[in-house]
Every structure is written in C-alpha cells, then in structure tokens.
Amino acid sequence: MNQDCIKIVVGSQNPVKINAVRNAIASLYPNSTVECTGIYAPSKVPDQPMTAKQTREGAENRVRFCQQQIEADFYVALEGGVDIFEYGPATFAYVVIANHCRLSIGRSAILPLPISVYQALQQGEELGHVMDRLFNTQNIKQQGGAIGLLTNGQATRESTYTEALILAMAPFLYEELYDK
C-alpha cells in the first residue's frame, strides 16, 4: 500500500458511510491522503436486514462486489440492521474491511429501539423511513440517523460507524500480531 495515498472503495453511495470511512482511515494514517470512492454495491439481503446474520452477510457481499470492480488498498462496507435480543430490539451495523490478503469484520455499538419502531420494521418498513415519520424529518439515514434522533444528537450514525471502523482496522495496523 502506498502510504502517500490510500485508495478506498466503499460499497455505498451514502455520504454518511463514505465520510465515516474517510474519517476513520484518515485518523489512522494522518500522514497520508485518503481517496474514498463510493459505488453502488448490492447487499443481496433485504433493504432492512432484520437479523445480525443478514446484516453481516449484506456487508460481506458488498465488500466482495467492490473487490471485483476497482483496484484499491481497502474495500469497505457498512450494513445497518436490526435484531431482537433477550433485552429487546436494537439497531447496529456491521463493518467489513478487506484488502488483497485480509478481511476484518467489526460491529458497532447497539442502539435500543422502541418496540413500536421494531414492529414497523417487521411490517416491511426501513428504519430511516420510520424515523422520518416519527420525528418529522426527511432522509435522516443520510444524516444523523436513528442514532442521532434517539440520542439528541450526542451520537450519530457517522460517529458510530467511524468508531466501529477504527476498531475493525486493528488487524491491518498490527498484522504481525494477528498473523500468529
């Protein structure tokens, strides 16, 4: 990898996801220029993944697609999903980062969801649309997301993605430790 310019392909055209990737990688490689390109990448899972397994598969599928399209130093995908746990419904994201030799999978913190929101998702709605309706917003998924709304802006979709991405980068930063 050329440390002067790090080329990244993101499996999404959502500016929140692209910015999170750019910010995470730039913070880890402060002496490099980070070139981030977002492309359409099919997840091959429902638009609103309803299980952790579907969510992870969606991110993995997006990364594999990106690897087949453009030459890059890193391929990254983020997939937001929901699941119901013993303590109730929650939303989270899986992040998948790959280069030509390694794959790293991480997951964001979870955000508990009101049961009424989860029930709307079970009926086929997407989280962003449900939140737009509840909070009278427009296209919140390309802004602060449900996270921003339900935390009064103290956390956002982008900040949560950025943290998950930084954590998932550990195997790339310390390859010698992860190869043992």
mmCIF file of C-alpha atoms in Angstrom:
data_model
loop_
_atom_site.group_PDB
_atom_site.id
_atom_site.type_symbol
_atom_site.label_atom_id
_atom_site.label_comp_id
_atom_site.label_asym_id
_atom_site.label_seq_id
_atom_site.Cartn_x
_atom_site.Cartn_y
_atom_site.Cartn_z
ATOM 1 C CA MET A 1 0.000 0.000 0.000
ATOM 2 C CA ASN A 2 1.267 3.448 -0.936
ATOM 3 C CA GLN A 3 1.318 5.352 2.350
ATOM 4 C CA ASP A 4 1.166 8.704 0.491
ATOM 5 C CA CYS A 5 -2.272 7.999 -0.956
ATOM 6 C CA ILE A 6 -4.626 5.341 0.352
ATOM 7 C CA LYS A 7 -7.308 4.382 -2.146
ATOM 8 C CA ILE A 8 -10.544 3.075 -0.673
ATOM 9 C CA VAL A 9 -13.678 1.767 -2.337
ATOM 10 C CA VAL A 10 -16.810 1.976 -0.198
ATOM 11 C CA GLY A 11 -19.748 -0.253 -1.044
ATOM 12 C CA SER A 12 -22.273 2.567 -0.787
ATOM 13 C CA GLN A 13 -23.040 5.959 -2.228
ATOM 14 C CA ASN A 14 -24.467 7.198 1.087
ATOM 15 C CA PRO A 15 -22.409 10.256 2.110
ATOM 16 C CA VAL A 16 -22.652 9.312 5.802
ATOM 17 C CA LYS A 17 -20.931 5.984 5.149
ATOM 18 C CA ILE A 18 -18.319 7.464 2.813
ATOM 19 C CA ASN A 19 -17.461 10.222 5.319
ATOM 20 C CA ALA A 20 -17.201 7.723 8.172
ATOM 21 C CA VAL A 21 -14.756 5.605 6.166
ATOM 22 C CA ARG A 22 -12.711 8.631 5.099
ATOM 23 C CA ASN A 23 -12.570 9.979 8.674
ATOM 24 C CA ALA A 24 -11.667 6.632 10.225
ATOM 25 C CA ILE A 25 -8.848 5.856 7.780
ATOM 26 C CA ALA A 26 -7.538 9.431 7.823
ATOM 27 C CA SER A 27 -7.310 9.347 11.621
ATOM 28 C CA LEU A 28 -5.296 6.108 11.473
ATOM 29 C CA TYR A 29 -2.980 7.289 8.686
ATOM 30 C CA PRO A 30 -2.544 11.021 9.411
ATOM 31 C CA ASN A 31 0.396 11.433 7.009
ATOM 32 C CA SER A 32 -1.488 10.008 4.045
ATOM 33 C CA THR A 33 -4.043 11.353 1.629
ATOM 34 C CA VAL A 34 -7.207 9.288 1.722
ATOM 35 C CA GLU A 35 -9.105 8.881 -1.535
ATOM 36 C CA CYS A 36 -12.558 7.457 -0.886
ATOM 37 C CA THR A 37 -14.889 6.414 -3.701
ATOM 38 C CA GLY A 38 -18.401 5.207 -3.033
ATOM 39 C CA ILE A 39 -20.004 2.847 -5.524
ATOM 40 C CA TYR A 40 -23.301 1.051 -5.710
ATOM 41 C CA ALA A 41 -22.755 -2.434 -4.315
ATOM 42 C CA PRO A 42 -25.641 -4.876 -3.892
ATOM 43 C CA SER A 43 -26.051 -6.361 -0.440
ATOM 44 C CA LYS A 44 -28.147 -9.335 -1.624
ATOM 45 C CA VAL A 45 -30.096 -9.107 1.644
ATOM 46 C CA PRO A 46 -33.367 -7.248 2.337
ATOM 47 C CA ASP A 47 -33.180 -3.431 2.301
ATOM 48 C CA GLN A 48 -33.846 -3.618 6.033
ATOM 49 C CA PRO A 49 -31.876 -6.567 7.428
ATOM 50 C CA MET A 50 -33.801 -7.998 10.384
ATOM 51 C CA THR A 51 -31.115 -10.230 11.927
ATOM 52 C CA ALA A 52 -27.451 -9.924 12.810
ATOM 53 C CA LYS A 53 -26.719 -12.711 10.305
ATOM 54 C CA GLN A 54 -28.441 -10.877 7.428
ATOM 55 C CA THR A 55 -26.699 -7.640 8.372
ATOM 56 C CA ARG A 56 -23.254 -9.214 8.377
ATOM 57 C CA GLU A 57 -23.916 -11.043 5.100
ATOM 58 C CA GLY A 58 -25.001 -7.786 3.484
ATOM 59 C CA ALA A 59 -21.723 -6.077 4.394
ATOM 60 C CA GLU A 60 -19.656 -9.069 3.271
ATOM 61 C CA ASN A 61 -21.499 -9.210 -0.055
ATOM 62 C CA ARG A 62 -20.895 -5.507 -0.663
ATOM 63 C CA VAL A 63 -17.152 -5.868 0.000
ATOM 64 C CA ARG A 64 -16.852 -8.856 -2.346
ATOM 65 C CA PHE A 65 -18.618 -6.875 -5.061
ATOM 66 C CA CYS A 66 -16.272 -3.899 -4.585
ATOM 67 C CA GLN A 67 -13.207 -6.135 -4.828
ATOM 68 C CA GLN A 68 -14.347 -7.220 -8.287
ATOM 69 C CA GLN A 69 -14.872 -3.679 -9.569
ATOM 70 C CA ILE A 70 -11.932 -1.375 -8.822
ATOM 71 C CA GLU A 71 -8.321 -1.738 -7.698
ATOM 72 C CA ALA A 72 -7.877 -0.236 -4.214
ATOM 73 C CA ASP A 73 -5.915 -0.508 -0.984
ATOM 74 C CA PHE A 74 -9.045 -1.133 1.096
ATOM 75 C CA TYR A 75 -12.592 -2.218 0.363
ATOM 76 C CA VAL A 76 -15.157 -1.253 2.971
ATOM 77 C CA ALA A 77 -18.842 -1.912 3.520
ATOM 78 C CA LEU A 78 -21.171 -0.925 6.313
ATOM 79 C CA GLU A 79 -24.566 -2.523 6.726
ATOM 80 C CA GLY A 80 -27.111 -1.295 9.236
ATOM 81 C CA GLY A 81 -29.578 -3.778 10.601
ATOM 82 C CA VAL A 82 -31.808 -4.677 13.496
ATOM 83 C CA ASP A 83 -32.396 -7.724 15.617
ATOM 84 C CA ILE A 84 -34.348 -8.648 18.690
ATOM 85 C CA PHE A 85 -32.305 -9.672 21.692
ATOM 86 C CA GLU A 86 -33.321 -11.007 25.098
ATOM 87 C CA TYR A 87 -33.354 -7.379 26.297
ATOM 88 C CA GLY A 88 -35.371 -6.057 23.351
ATOM 89 C CA PRO A 89 -34.961 -4.808 19.794
ATOM 90 C CA ALA A 90 -31.876 -2.851 18.755
ATOM 91 C CA THR A 91 -30.151 -1.460 15.702
ATOM 92 C CA PHE A 92 -26.447 -1.766 14.901
ATOM 93 C CA ALA A 93 -24.123 -2.000 11.930
ATOM 94 C CA TYR A 94 -21.608 -4.500 10.695
ATOM 95 C CA VAL A 95 -18.451 -3.182 9.091
ATOM 96 C CA VAL A 96 -16.312 -5.274 6.780
ATOM 97 C CA ILE A 97 -12.874 -4.130 5.687
ATOM 98 C CA ALA A 98 -10.701 -6.026 3.239
ATOM 99 C CA ASN A 99 -7.529 -5.660 1.253
ATOM 100 C CA HIS A 100 -5.962 -8.276 -1.001
ATOM 101 C CA CYS A 101 -4.830 -10.539 1.861
ATOM 102 C CA ARG A 102 -7.022 -9.883 4.864
ATOM 103 C CA LEU A 103 -10.640 -9.457 5.911
ATOM 104 C CA SER A 104 -11.733 -7.872 9.166
ATOM 105 C CA ILE A 105 -15.275 -7.798 10.488
ATOM 106 C CA GLY A 106 -16.494 -5.483 13.215
ATOM 107 C CA ARG A 107 -19.748 -4.346 14.682
ATOM 108 C CA SER A 108 -20.916 -1.052 16.057
ATOM 109 C CA ALA A 109 -22.470 -0.376 19.407
ATOM 110 C CA ILE A 110 -26.170 -1.142 19.564
ATOM 111 C CA LEU A 111 -28.990 1.332 19.970
ATOM 112 C CA PRO A 112 -32.106 0.056 21.744
ATOM 113 C CA LEU A 113 -35.231 0.618 19.665
ATOM 114 C CA PRO A 114 -38.777 1.275 20.852
ATOM 115 C CA ILE A 115 -40.944 -1.781 20.301
ATOM 116 C CA SER A 116 -43.277 0.261 18.077
ATOM 117 C CA VAL A 117 -40.362 1.025 15.743
ATOM 118 C CA TYR A 118 -39.343 -2.629 15.624
ATOM 119 C CA GLN A 119 -42.927 -3.647 14.849
ATOM 120 C CA ALA A 120 -42.999 -1.224 11.904
ATOM 121 C CA LEU A 121 -39.767 -2.800 10.642
ATOM 122 C CA GLN A 122 -41.327 -6.247 10.911
ATOM 123 C CA GLN A 123 -44.087 -4.958 8.627
ATOM 124 C CA GLY A 124 -41.501 -4.207 5.933
ATOM 125 C CA GLU A 125 -40.578 -0.577 6.537
ATOM 126 C CA GLU A 126 -36.973 0.658 6.655
ATOM 127 C CA LEU A 127 -35.637 2.231 9.841
ATOM 128 C CA GLY A 128 -34.875 5.565 8.168
ATOM 129 C CA HIS A 129 -38.435 5.890 6.878
ATOM 130 C CA VAL A 130 -39.941 5.017 10.257
ATOM 131 C CA MET A 131 -37.741 7.578 11.999
ATOM 132 C CA ASP A 132 -38.556 10.243 9.381
ATOM 133 C CA ARG A 133 -42.242 9.704 10.087
ATOM 134 C CA LEU A 134 -41.864 9.705 13.889
ATOM 135 C CA PHE A 135 -39.608 12.763 14.083
ATOM 136 C CA ASN A 136 -40.934 14.646 11.039
ATOM 137 C CA THR A 137 -37.529 14.563 9.307
ATOM 138 C CA GLN A 138 -36.515 13.878 5.723
ATOM 139 C CA ASN A 139 -33.902 11.331 4.652
ATOM 140 C CA ILE A 140 -32.468 11.004 8.166
ATOM 141 C CA LYS A 141 -30.491 7.934 7.075
ATOM 142 C CA GLN A 142 -28.159 10.204 5.108
ATOM 143 C CA GLN A 143 -27.816 12.481 8.122
ATOM 144 C CA GLY A 144 -27.625 11.615 11.831
ATOM 145 C CA GLY A 145 -29.801 8.530 11.512
ATOM 146 C CA ALA A 146 -31.962 6.967 14.197
ATOM 147 C CA ILE A 147 -28.907 7.201 16.450
ATOM 148 C CA GLY A 148 -28.811 10.985 16.197
ATOM 149 C CA LEU A 149 -32.531 11.304 16.787
ATOM 150 C CA LEU A 150 -32.724 8.942 19.758
ATOM 151 C CA THR A 151 -29.616 10.381 21.487
ATOM 152 C CA ASN A 152 -30.488 14.060 20.982
ATOM 153 C CA GLY A 153 -27.509 14.349 18.643
ATOM 154 C CA GLN A 154 -24.949 13.141 21.194
ATOM 155 C CA ALA A 155 -24.097 10.272 18.860
ATOM 156 C CA THR A 156 -24.770 9.987 15.149
ATOM 157 C CA ARG A 157 -24.824 7.327 12.524
ATOM 158 C CA GLU A 158 -21.495 8.622 11.218
ATOM 159 C CA SER A 159 -19.793 8.746 14.640
ATOM 160 C CA THR A 160 -20.937 5.216 15.420
ATOM 161 C CA TYR A 161 -19.706 3.940 12.051
ATOM 162 C CA THR A 162 -16.385 5.758 12.459
ATOM 163 C CA GLU A 163 -15.736 4.116 15.822
ATOM 164 C CA ALA A 164 -16.625 0.643 14.513
ATOM 165 C CA LEU A 165 -14.354 1.137 11.500
ATOM 166 C CA ILE A 166 -11.394 2.225 13.625
ATOM 167 C CA LEU A 167 -11.781 -0.869 15.794
ATOM 168 C CA ALA A 168 -12.082 -3.167 12.769
ATOM 169 C CA MET A 169 -8.821 -1.735 11.374
ATOM 170 C CA ALA A 170 -6.720 -3.240 14.204
ATOM 171 C CA PRO A 171 -5.745 -6.353 12.167
ATOM 172 C CA PHE A 172 -4.416 -4.088 9.399
ATOM 173 C CA LEU A 173 -2.499 -1.854 11.798
ATOM 174 C CA TYR A 174 -0.847 -4.767 13.634
ATOM 175 C CA GLU A 175 -0.756 -7.522 11.051
ATOM 176 C CA GLU A 176 2.128 -9.304 12.800
ATOM 177 C CA LEU A 177 0.005 -9.807 15.926
ATOM 178 C CA TYR A 178 -2.981 -11.140 14.017
ATOM 179 C CA ASP A 179 -0.933 -13.484 11.838
ATOM 180 C CA LYS A 180 0.304 -15.530 14.812
#
